[in-house]
Coordinates of C-alpha atoms in Angstrom, one line a residue:
M1 CA 53.5 -24.3 -22.7
A2 CA 54.3 -20.7 -23.6
A3 CA 51.4 -20.8 -26.1
L4 CA 49.1 -22.0 -23.3
V5 CA 50.3 -19.2 -21.0
F6 CA 49.9 -16.6 -23.7
G7 CA 46.4 -17.9 -24.4
F8 CA 45.5 -17.6 -20.8
L9 CA 46.9 -14.0 -20.6
V10 CA 44.8 -13.0 -23.7
L11 CA 41.6 -14.4 -22.1
S12 CA 42.5 -12.7 -18.8
A13 CA 43.0 -9.4 -20.6
L14 CA 39.7 -9.8 -22.5
P15 CA 37.4 -11.2 -19.8
E16 CA 34.3 -9.9 -21.6
L17 CA 34.9 -12.7 -24.1
A18 CA 34.8 -15.3 -21.3
A19 CA 31.6 -16.9 -20.0
G20 CA 30.2 -15.5 -16.8
V21 CA 31.2 -17.0 -13.5
T22 CA 29.0 -19.0 -11.0
R23 CA 28.2 -17.2 -7.8
H24 CA 27.2 -19.4 -4.8
Y25 CA 25.1 -18.2 -1.9
T26 CA 23.6 -20.0 1.1
F27 CA 20.4 -18.6 2.6
N28 CA 19.6 -20.0 6.1
I29 CA 16.0 -19.1 6.9
T30 CA 16.0 -18.5 10.7
L31 CA 14.3 -16.6 13.5
H32 CA 16.1 -13.7 15.2
N33 CA 15.0 -10.9 17.6
V34 CA 14.7 -7.4 16.3
T35 CA 13.6 -4.3 18.3
R36 CA 11.7 -1.5 16.5
L37 CA 9.3 1.1 17.8
C38 CA 10.3 0.1 21.4
Q39 CA 9.1 -3.5 20.8
T40 CA 11.2 -6.6 20.5
K41 CA 9.9 -9.5 18.4
S42 CA 11.1 -12.5 16.6
I43 CA 11.2 -12.2 12.8
I44 CA 12.0 -14.6 10.0
S45 CA 15.1 -13.6 8.2
V46 CA 18.0 -14.8 6.0
N47 CA 21.3 -15.5 7.8
G48 CA 20.1 -13.4 10.8
R49 CA 20.1 -10.2 8.7
F50 CA 17.3 -7.7 8.2
P51 CA 17.0 -6.6 5.5
G52 CA 18.5 -9.7 4.0
P53 CA 21.9 -10.0 2.3
P54 CA 22.5 -8.7 -1.2
V55 CA 22.8 -11.0 -4.1
V56 CA 25.6 -9.5 -6.3
A57 CA 26.4 -10.8 -9.8
R58 CA 27.4 -9.6 -13.3
E59 CA 25.3 -9.8 -16.4
G60 CA 25.9 -13.3 -17.8
D61 CA 26.7 -14.9 -14.4
R62 CA 25.1 -18.0 -13.0
V63 CA 23.6 -17.6 -9.6
V64 CA 23.2 -20.7 -7.3
V65 CA 21.4 -20.1 -4.0
K66 CA 21.0 -22.9 -1.5
V67 CA 18.0 -22.1 0.7
V68 CA 17.9 -24.0 4.1
N69 CA 14.6 -23.7 5.9
K70 CA 15.2 -23.7 9.7
V71 CA 11.8 -22.2 10.7
S72 CA 8.3 -23.8 11.2
N73 CA 6.8 -21.9 8.3
N74 CA 6.9 -23.1 4.7
V75 CA 9.1 -20.9 2.6
T76 CA 9.9 -20.0 -1.0
I77 CA 12.1 -17.3 -2.5
H78 CA 11.3 -15.3 -5.6
W79 CA 14.0 -13.5 -7.6
H80 CA 11.8 -10.6 -8.6
G81 CA 12.5 -9.4 -12.1
V82 CA 15.0 -12.0 -13.1
R83 CA 14.0 -13.3 -16.6
Q84 CA 14.5 -16.9 -15.6
L85 CA 15.0 -18.0 -19.3
R86 CA 14.3 -21.7 -19.3
S87 CA 14.7 -21.8 -15.5
A88 CA 11.0 -21.5 -14.4
W89 CA 11.8 -24.1 -11.6
A90 CA 13.8 -21.4 -9.9
D91 CA 11.2 -18.6 -10.1
G92 CA 9.8 -19.2 -6.6
P93 CA 6.1 -18.4 -6.2
A94 CA 4.5 -21.1 -4.0
Y95 CA 2.1 -23.5 -5.7
V96 CA 2.8 -21.8 -9.1
T97 CA 6.3 -23.0 -10.0
Q98 CA 7.2 -25.1 -6.9
C99 CA 5.9 -26.6 -3.7
P100 CA 7.2 -24.7 -0.7
I101 CA 10.4 -25.6 1.1
Q102 CA 9.2 -27.3 4.3
T103 CA 10.8 -27.2 7.8
G104 CA 14.2 -28.8 7.7
Q105 CA 14.2 -29.0 3.9
T106 CA 16.7 -27.5 1.4
Y107 CA 16.2 -26.3 -2.2
T108 CA 18.8 -24.8 -4.5
Y109 CA 17.7 -22.1 -6.9
N110 CA 19.9 -22.1 -10.0
F111 CA 19.5 -19.5 -12.7
T112 CA 21.6 -17.4 -15.2
I113 CA 21.2 -13.6 -15.5
T114 CA 20.8 -13.0 -19.2
G115 CA 20.6 -9.6 -20.8
Q116 CA 20.0 -7.7 -17.6
R117 CA 21.9 -5.3 -15.5
G118 CA 20.8 -3.0 -12.7
T119 CA 18.8 -3.4 -9.5
L120 CA 16.2 -6.0 -8.7
L121 CA 15.1 -7.7 -5.4
W122 CA 14.5 -11.1 -3.9
H123 CA 11.7 -11.8 -1.5
A124 CA 9.7 -14.6 0.0
H125 CA 6.7 -15.6 -2.2
I126 CA 4.3 -17.3 0.1
S127 CA 1.6 -15.7 2.3
W128 CA 3.0 -12.5 3.8
L129 CA 6.5 -13.8 4.7
R130 CA 8.1 -11.1 2.5
A131 CA 7.4 -8.6 5.2
T132 CA 10.8 -9.5 6.6
L133 CA 12.3 -11.9 4.0
Y134 CA 13.7 -9.5 1.4
G135 CA 16.9 -8.1 0.0
P136 CA 18.5 -6.5 -3.0
I137 CA 19.8 -8.1 -6.2
I138 CA 22.6 -6.0 -7.7
I139 CA 23.5 -6.9 -11.3
L140 CA 26.7 -5.2 -12.5
P141 CA 27.5 -4.8 -16.2
R142 CA 29.8 -7.3 -17.8
R143 CA 33.5 -6.7 -17.0
N144 CA 34.9 -3.8 -19.1
E145 CA 31.4 -2.6 -19.9
S146 CA 30.3 0.7 -18.5
Y147 CA 27.0 2.4 -17.5
P148 CA 25.4 4.6 -20.2
F149 CA 25.9 7.5 -17.7
P150 CA 29.0 8.9 -15.9
K151 CA 30.5 6.5 -13.4
P152 CA 29.3 7.4 -9.9
H153 CA 31.6 8.1 -7.0
K154 CA 29.8 5.5 -5.0
E155 CA 26.7 3.2 -5.2
V156 CA 24.2 3.0 -2.3
T157 CA 21.2 0.6 -1.9
I158 CA 18.1 2.1 -0.3
I159 CA 15.4 -0.5 0.3
F160 CA 11.9 0.5 1.6
G161 CA 10.0 -1.9 3.8
E162 CA 6.9 -2.1 5.9
W163 CA 6.9 -3.0 9.6
W164 CA 4.2 -4.6 11.8
N165 CA 4.5 -4.8 15.6
A166 CA 2.2 -7.9 15.2
D167 CA 3.1 -11.0 13.3
P168 CA 2.2 -10.3 9.7
E169 CA 1.2 -14.0 9.3
A170 CA -1.4 -13.6 12.0
V171 CA -2.6 -10.3 10.5
I172 CA -3.4 -11.8 7.1
S173 CA -4.8 -15.0 8.6
Q174 CA -7.2 -13.1 10.7
A175 CA -8.3 -10.9 7.8
L176 CA -8.9 -13.9 5.5
Q177 CA -11.0 -15.6 8.3
S178 CA -13.1 -12.5 9.1
G179 CA -13.4 -11.3 5.5
A180 CA -12.3 -7.8 6.6
G181 CA -9.4 -5.7 5.5
P182 CA -6.2 -6.5 7.4
N183 CA -4.8 -4.4 10.1
V184 CA -2.4 -1.9 8.6
S185 CA 1.4 -1.7 9.3
D186 CA 2.9 0.4 12.2
A187 CA 5.7 1.9 10.2
Y188 CA 7.6 2.1 6.9
T189 CA 11.4 1.6 6.9
I190 CA 14.5 2.6 5.1
N191 CA 17.1 -0.2 5.1
G192 CA 15.1 -1.7 8.0
L193 CA 15.0 1.5 10.1
P194 CA 11.8 3.5 10.7
G195 CA 13.5 6.9 11.3
P196 CA 13.1 9.9 13.6
L197 CA 9.4 10.6 12.8
Y198 CA 8.3 7.5 14.7
N199 CA 8.2 7.0 18.5
C200 CA 11.5 6.0 20.1
S201 CA 13.1 5.6 16.7
S202 CA 15.6 8.5 16.5
K203 CA 18.4 6.0 17.0
D204 CA 16.9 3.7 14.3
T205 CA 17.5 6.2 11.5
Y206 CA 19.4 5.5 8.3
K207 CA 22.1 8.1 7.6
L208 CA 23.7 8.6 4.2
K209 CA 27.0 10.4 4.5
V210 CA 28.1 12.2 1.3
K211 CA 30.9 14.4 0.1
P212 CA 30.3 17.7 -1.7
G213 CA 30.6 17.8 -5.5
K214 CA 30.2 14.0 -6.0
T215 CA 27.7 11.9 -7.9
Y216 CA 26.1 8.9 -6.1
L217 CA 24.1 6.1 -7.7
L218 CA 21.1 5.3 -5.4
R219 CA 19.6 1.9 -6.0
L220 CA 16.0 2.4 -4.7
I221 CA 13.8 -0.7 -4.0
N222 CA 10.3 -0.8 -2.7
A223 CA 9.9 -4.0 -0.7
A224 CA 6.8 -2.8 1.2
L225 CA 3.9 -5.2 1.3
N226 CA 0.9 -3.0 0.5
D227 CA 1.9 0.5 -0.3
E228 CA 3.2 2.6 -3.2
L229 CA 5.6 5.2 -1.9
F230 CA 6.6 8.7 -2.8
F231 CA 10.3 9.5 -2.1
S232 CA 12.2 12.8 -2.0
I233 CA 15.4 14.3 -0.6
A234 CA 15.0 17.8 0.7
N235 CA 16.6 20.5 -1.6
H236 CA 18.1 17.9 -4.0
T237 CA 17.2 16.8 -7.5
L238 CA 17.4 13.2 -8.5
T239 CA 18.2 12.0 -12.1
V240 CA 16.3 8.7 -13.0
V241 CA 18.5 6.5 -15.1
E242 CA 16.9 3.0 -14.7
G243 CA 13.7 1.2 -13.8
D244 CA 13.4 -2.5 -13.0
A245 CA 17.0 -3.2 -14.2
T246 CA 16.4 -1.5 -17.6
Y247 CA 18.2 1.7 -18.5
V248 CA 15.9 4.7 -19.3
K249 CA 16.3 8.1 -20.9
P250 CA 17.6 10.2 -18.0
F251 CA 15.2 12.7 -16.5
D252 CA 15.3 14.9 -13.4
T253 CA 12.7 14.9 -10.6
N254 CA 12.4 16.2 -7.1
V255 CA 9.9 13.5 -6.1
L256 CA 9.5 9.9 -7.4
L257 CA 6.9 7.2 -7.0
I258 CA 7.9 3.6 -6.5
T259 CA 5.4 0.8 -6.3
P260 CA 6.0 -2.5 -4.3
G261 CA 8.2 -4.7 -6.5
Q262 CA 9.6 -1.8 -8.5
T263 CA 13.2 -0.6 -8.5
T264 CA 14.5 2.8 -9.6
N265 CA 18.2 3.8 -10.0
V266 CA 18.8 7.5 -9.6
L267 CA 21.9 9.7 -9.7
L268 CA 22.2 12.1 -6.8
K269 CA 24.6 15.0 -7.5
T270 CA 25.7 16.6 -4.2
K271 CA 26.1 20.3 -3.7
P272 CA 29.5 21.6 -4.7
Y273 CA 30.1 23.0 -1.2
F274 CA 29.4 22.1 2.4
P275 CA 25.8 23.3 2.7
N276 CA 25.6 23.9 6.5
S277 CA 22.4 21.9 6.7
T278 CA 21.3 18.3 6.9
F279 CA 18.5 17.0 4.7
L280 CA 15.6 14.6 5.4
M281 CA 15.1 11.8 2.9
A282 CA 11.4 10.9 3.3
A283 CA 9.0 8.3 1.9
R284 CA 5.2 8.1 2.5
P285 CA 2.4 6.3 0.8
Y286 CA 0.3 7.1 -2.2
F287 CA -3.1 5.6 -1.4
T288 CA -6.1 5.5 -3.7
G289 CA -8.3 2.9 -2.0
Q290 CA -11.3 3.4 0.3
G291 CA -10.1 1.4 3.4
T292 CA -7.6 2.4 6.1
F293 CA -3.9 2.6 5.5
D294 CA -0.7 3.4 7.3
N295 CA -0.5 7.2 6.9
S296 CA 3.0 7.6 8.3
T297 CA 6.4 8.7 7.0
T298 CA 9.7 7.0 7.1
A299 CA 12.8 9.1 6.9
G300 CA 16.5 9.0 6.8
I301 CA 19.1 11.8 6.9
L302 CA 21.5 12.9 4.2
E303 CA 24.6 14.3 5.9
Y304 CA 27.4 16.1 4.2
V305 CA 30.9 15.4 5.4
N306 CA 32.7 18.6 6.2
P307 CA 36.2 18.2 4.7
S308 CA 37.6 21.0 6.9
K309 CA 35.9 19.8 10.1
P310 CA 35.5 16.0 9.9
T311 CA 34.5 15.8 13.6
F312 CA 31.9 18.6 13.3
S313 CA 28.6 17.6 15.0
Q314 CA 25.8 17.5 12.4
N315 CA 23.2 17.9 15.2
K316 CA 23.7 21.6 15.4
L317 CA 22.8 22.1 11.7
P318 CA 19.2 22.9 10.5
L319 CA 17.3 19.9 9.2
L320 CA 15.5 20.7 5.9
K321 CA 12.4 18.6 5.0
P322 CA 11.2 17.7 1.5
T323 CA 7.7 18.4 0.2
L324 CA 5.8 15.3 -0.8
P325 CA 2.6 15.0 -2.8
P326 CA -0.7 14.3 -1.0
V327 CA -1.2 10.7 0.1
N328 CA -4.7 10.5 -1.4
P329 CA -6.1 10.3 -5.0
N330 CA -5.4 14.0 -5.5
A331 CA -1.9 13.0 -6.4
T332 CA -3.0 10.8 -9.3
G333 CA -2.2 13.6 -11.8
F334 CA 1.4 13.8 -10.5
V335 CA 1.6 10.0 -10.7
T336 CA 0.4 9.9 -14.3
N337 CA 2.8 12.6 -15.4
F338 CA 5.7 10.9 -13.5
T339 CA 5.2 7.4 -14.9
R340 CA 4.9 8.8 -18.5
K341 CA 8.4 10.2 -18.2
F342 CA 10.0 6.7 -18.3
R343 CA 11.2 5.9 -21.8
S344 CA 13.5 3.1 -23.0
L345 CA 17.0 4.2 -24.3
A346 CA 16.1 2.5 -27.6
T347 CA 19.7 2.6 -28.8
A348 CA 21.6 0.1 -30.9
K349 CA 23.2 -1.3 -27.8
F350 CA 20.1 -1.1 -25.6
P351 CA 17.2 -1.5 -28.1
A352 CA 13.5 -1.5 -27.4
N353 CA 12.3 -4.7 -29.0
V354 CA 8.6 -3.8 -28.8
P355 CA 6.4 -6.4 -30.6
Q356 CA 5.2 -4.4 -33.6
T357 CA 2.5 -6.9 -34.5
V358 CA 0.2 -8.8 -32.1
D359 CA -0.8 -12.4 -32.3
K360 CA -3.1 -12.4 -29.2
R361 CA -5.0 -9.6 -27.5
F362 CA -6.3 -9.8 -24.0
F363 CA -8.5 -7.4 -22.0
F364 CA -8.4 -8.0 -18.2
T365 CA -10.5 -6.1 -15.6
I366 CA -8.7 -5.6 -12.4
G367 CA -10.4 -4.9 -9.1
L368 CA -12.0 -5.8 -5.8
G369 CA -15.1 -7.8 -5.2
S370 CA -16.7 -10.1 -2.6
N371 CA -17.4 -13.6 -1.7
P372 CA -20.6 -14.6 0.2
C373 CA -20.1 -15.2 4.0
P374 CA -20.2 -18.9 4.8
K375 CA -23.2 -20.1 6.8
D376 CA -22.9 -20.0 10.6
M377 CA -20.3 -17.2 10.3
T378 CA -20.3 -13.4 10.7
C379 CA -18.1 -11.6 8.2
Q380 CA -16.7 -8.1 8.3
G381 CA -16.3 -7.4 4.6
P382 CA -18.6 -5.3 2.4
N383 CA -22.3 -5.7 3.4
G384 CA -21.5 -8.6 5.6
S385 CA -19.6 -10.5 2.9
K386 CA -15.8 -11.3 2.6
F387 CA -13.4 -9.1 0.6
S388 CA -12.1 -10.7 -2.5
A389 CA -10.4 -9.5 -5.7
S390 CA -10.4 -10.7 -9.3
V391 CA -9.1 -10.6 -12.8
N392 CA -11.9 -10.8 -15.3
N393 CA -14.2 -11.6 -12.3
I394 CA -12.1 -14.7 -11.5
S395 CA -10.5 -14.8 -8.0
F396 CA -7.5 -17.1 -8.5
I397 CA -7.3 -20.0 -6.1
L398 CA -3.8 -21.4 -5.5
P399 CA -3.9 -25.2 -5.8
S400 CA -2.3 -27.6 -3.2
V401 CA 0.3 -28.7 -5.7
S402 CA 2.6 -26.7 -8.1
I403 CA 0.9 -25.7 -11.4
L404 CA 4.3 -26.0 -13.2
Q405 CA 4.8 -29.6 -11.9
A406 CA 1.2 -30.5 -12.8
Y407 CA 1.7 -29.1 -16.3
F408 CA 5.1 -30.7 -16.9
F409 CA 4.1 -34.1 -15.7
G410 CA 0.6 -34.0 -17.2
Q411 CA -1.3 -34.2 -13.9
N412 CA -5.0 -33.6 -14.4
G413 CA -7.4 -31.8 -12.2
V414 CA -5.1 -29.1 -10.9
Y415 CA -6.1 -26.2 -13.2
T416 CA -8.2 -25.5 -16.2
T417 CA -7.1 -23.7 -19.4
D418 CA -10.3 -21.6 -19.9
F419 CA -9.3 -18.3 -18.4
P420 CA -11.4 -15.7 -20.2
T421 CA -9.8 -13.4 -22.8
Y422 CA -12.3 -10.6 -22.0
P423 CA -14.6 -9.9 -19.1
P424 CA -17.5 -12.3 -19.0
V425 CA -19.9 -9.4 -18.6
P426 CA -18.9 -6.0 -20.0
F427 CA -20.0 -2.9 -18.0
N428 CA -19.0 0.7 -17.5
Y429 CA -15.8 -0.2 -15.7
T430 CA -15.0 3.2 -14.2
G431 CA -18.6 4.4 -13.9
T432 CA -21.3 3.5 -11.3
P433 CA -20.4 0.0 -10.2
P434 CA -22.8 -2.9 -10.6
N435 CA -24.8 -3.9 -7.5
N436 CA -23.5 -7.5 -7.7
T437 CA -19.9 -7.6 -6.5
I438 CA -19.7 -11.4 -6.1
V439 CA -16.7 -13.0 -7.9
S440 CA -16.1 -16.5 -9.4
N441 CA -13.4 -18.6 -7.9
G442 CA -11.1 -21.0 -9.7
T443 CA -7.6 -22.0 -10.9
R444 CA -7.9 -21.0 -14.5
V445 CA -4.9 -20.2 -16.8
V446 CA -4.2 -18.9 -20.3
V447 CA -2.1 -21.2 -22.6
L448 CA 0.2 -19.4 -25.1
P449 CA 2.1 -21.1 -27.9
F450 CA 5.8 -20.4 -27.8
N451 CA 6.8 -16.9 -29.1
T452 CA 3.3 -15.5 -29.2
S453 CA 3.3 -11.7 -29.3
V454 CA 0.8 -10.6 -26.6
E455 CA -1.0 -7.3 -26.0
L456 CA -2.7 -7.1 -22.7
V457 CA -4.9 -4.2 -21.6
M458 CA -5.5 -4.1 -17.8
Q459 CA -8.5 -2.0 -16.8
D460 CA -9.1 -0.9 -13.2
T461 CA -12.8 -1.0 -12.1
S462 CA -14.8 1.1 -9.6
I463 CA -16.2 -2.0 -7.9
L464 CA -15.7 -1.3 -4.1
G465 CA -13.6 1.7 -5.1
A466 CA -11.2 2.5 -8.0
E467 CA -7.7 1.9 -6.9
S468 CA -4.1 1.8 -8.3
H469 CA -2.8 -1.7 -8.7
P470 CA 0.9 -2.3 -9.4
F471 CA 1.0 -5.5 -11.5
H472 CA 4.0 -7.8 -11.8
L473 CA 4.6 -10.3 -14.5
H474 CA 7.0 -13.2 -13.7
G475 CA 9.5 -14.5 -16.2
Y476 CA 9.2 -11.5 -18.5
N477 CA 9.8 -7.8 -19.0
F478 CA 7.0 -6.0 -20.8
Y479 CA 6.7 -2.8 -22.7
V480 CA 4.2 -0.2 -21.4
V481 CA 2.8 1.0 -24.8
G482 CA -0.1 3.0 -23.4
Q483 CA -2.0 4.2 -20.4
G484 CA -5.0 6.4 -19.6
I485 CA -7.7 7.5 -17.2
G486 CA -11.3 6.2 -17.7
N487 CA -12.4 3.3 -19.8
Y488 CA -10.1 1.9 -22.5
D489 CA -11.4 2.5 -26.0
P490 CA -10.1 -0.1 -28.4
N491 CA -11.1 2.0 -31.4
T492 CA -9.2 5.2 -30.5
D493 CA -6.6 4.5 -27.8
P494 CA -4.3 2.2 -29.9
A495 CA -3.6 5.1 -32.2
N496 CA -1.7 6.8 -29.4
F497 CA 0.4 3.7 -28.4
N498 CA 4.2 4.3 -28.2
L499 CA 5.8 1.5 -30.2
V500 CA 9.2 3.3 -30.5
D501 CA 10.7 3.8 -27.0
P502 CA 8.1 2.6 -24.4
V503 CA 9.5 1.8 -21.0
E504 CA 10.4 -1.8 -20.3
R505 CA 9.5 -3.0 -16.8
N506 CA 8.4 -6.1 -14.8
T507 CA 6.0 -4.2 -12.5
F508 CA 3.7 -1.2 -13.4
G509 CA 0.8 0.4 -11.8
V510 CA -2.7 0.1 -13.4
P511 CA -3.9 3.7 -12.7
A512 CA -6.8 4.2 -10.3
G513 CA -9.9 4.5 -12.5
G514 CA -7.8 3.9 -15.6
W515 CA -6.0 1.4 -17.8
V516 CA -2.6 0.3 -19.0
A517 CA -1.6 -1.5 -22.2
I518 CA 1.5 -3.7 -22.3
R519 CA 3.1 -6.0 -24.9
F520 CA 5.5 -8.9 -24.5
Q521 CA 6.9 -11.8 -26.6
A522 CA 6.1 -15.1 -25.0
D523 CA 9.6 -16.6 -25.6
N524 CA 10.1 -18.2 -22.2
P525 CA 8.5 -21.6 -21.6
G526 CA 7.0 -22.3 -18.2
V527 CA 4.2 -21.2 -15.9
W528 CA 4.3 -17.5 -15.2
F529 CA 2.4 -15.6 -12.5
L530 CA 0.7 -12.3 -13.1
H531 CA -0.5 -10.5 -9.9
C532 CA -1.0 -7.3 -8.0
H533 CA 2.0 -6.6 -5.9
L534 CA -0.1 -5.2 -3.0
D535 CA 0.0 -8.4 -1.0
V536 CA -3.5 -7.9 0.5
H537 CA -4.9 -7.9 -3.0
T538 CA -2.8 -11.0 -4.0
S539 CA -4.1 -12.8 -0.9
W540 CA -7.7 -11.9 -2.0
G541 CA -7.1 -13.5 -5.4
L542 CA -5.9 -10.6 -7.7
R543 CA -3.7 -13.0 -9.7
M544 CA -3.6 -15.4 -12.6
A545 CA -1.1 -17.5 -14.5
W546 CA 0.1 -18.0 -18.1
I547 CA 1.4 -21.3 -19.4
V548 CA 3.9 -20.7 -22.2
L549 CA 4.4 -23.9 -24.3
D550 CA 7.7 -25.3 -25.5
G551 CA 9.1 -24.2 -28.8
Q552 CA 10.4 -26.5 -31.6
Q553 CA 14.1 -26.0 -30.9
P554 CA 16.0 -27.7 -28.0
D555 CA 16.8 -24.2 -26.5
Q556 CA 13.1 -23.4 -26.5
K557 CA 12.0 -26.1 -24.2
L558 CA 11.7 -26.2 -20.4
P559 CA 14.3 -28.6 -18.9
S560 CA 13.3 -31.3 -16.4
P561 CA 13.0 -30.1 -12.7
P562 CA 16.0 -30.3 -10.4
S563 CA 16.2 -33.4 -8.2
D564 CA 15.8 -31.5 -5.0
L565 CA 12.5 -29.7 -6.1
P566 CA 10.3 -29.7 -3.0
K567 CA 7.3 -32.1 -2.8
C568 CA 3.9 -30.9 -1.6

């Protein structure tokens, strides 16, 4: 008995040797009323919270989330950036890895967090429901492991969102029917609050109270639907230490850019004294397209607690405002320089396992296009057509069943495996666009043998306007080995690739009128979505899917689906 007790004490003292724990959550999808911008409306939320509750776990933990759908909409939840090693059934994109959870149904997402620590996010992954269905994922290091930077005094989550007074489902439904661009949002939000720069929103303002001489870890998440955002805190420098739950070489900046789906952890070192000012924290869009957009600014307030006068009214202090880059393409130079600053730690403990050799190369054109207007209809897209978007001129059509289920059970007729490796018709991608902007439509995928090393170059096009496209790969992190403005040159550009310490991310912006090169090792069997994280473009078809086959070993194969997997 004494030996047993002693053994238990040793395990308790060395918890890092023990396996991770299982953390259970229940997400009740319900309607609840929220008032913003002087208007009250019913929104879809999790457990009546907006933004939704955080999922908190440690590296190595198993996370089990029971999702109960109590609304009339079909629902799925995606755990954005979680690697989902051999758990593709829990990834969440509707009609890609699962059929949606229908009204009154329940589905349990079950996955283990392997080799990741930092900030990610969860959000709905069907239509535009993620406008209000989103929340943080906070992955702490294993017990007794520390951050590769000084321990902060406090950790704070700041999640950016996008708010419509109208029902976002009606907005995208109307746009898809008319072929026009959708109505833009009415506000951006910080932790669900628009802030003082909007009408009747001074009370709906996020306030971050800090003490002088302390270091705060801010977990920044962009959960907005359609807008990349600049963010800055007046008169303060931020130190970037992580992107997409991967540590990076620290660097200082006064302004940062964060695309939808990206997360950035920064250290905020407060001033050593009470500054006799308050400071605006502001976010506004970086927009490179040609249509309309929500050209507004969300703001919160950074307040210093005065240790000698704790009841002192902050309202009497001057409010300092940050300077943000222009919202238009004139900021592209800043964006390019900023994104180039991200570098992996590339240490023995946090290596950059960049594929040094490539088995398969792909070149994807990314951009907008059009579909002909159906007969007996009037369409409001380009030249009387309907807006569309495509990868290699294929606008991806979601099937009416799950691609992963069709693949796993050998169901024919759901998809084809002939997605093109290169554009069907080469052209001057960033020059004068071709007159014909009509896209092809289909559910076509790429099949990859297990453990294939992949290099993918994504090239923006000038068709219907060059535009920045933040692309997200499910089931993987990838290394950003190169980027540039203009047309990618396969003869000269690879010589400048960074194969030593490139940043490792799950979401990265294809530059407006430029290209990005990524590499990843296809070591995770399943069906994995690749798509633009501007939801308007995803809805128009700017998406595709990879099928990664099983490997030879038992731990390289996709398990059977869970028994409660929803049916279509």
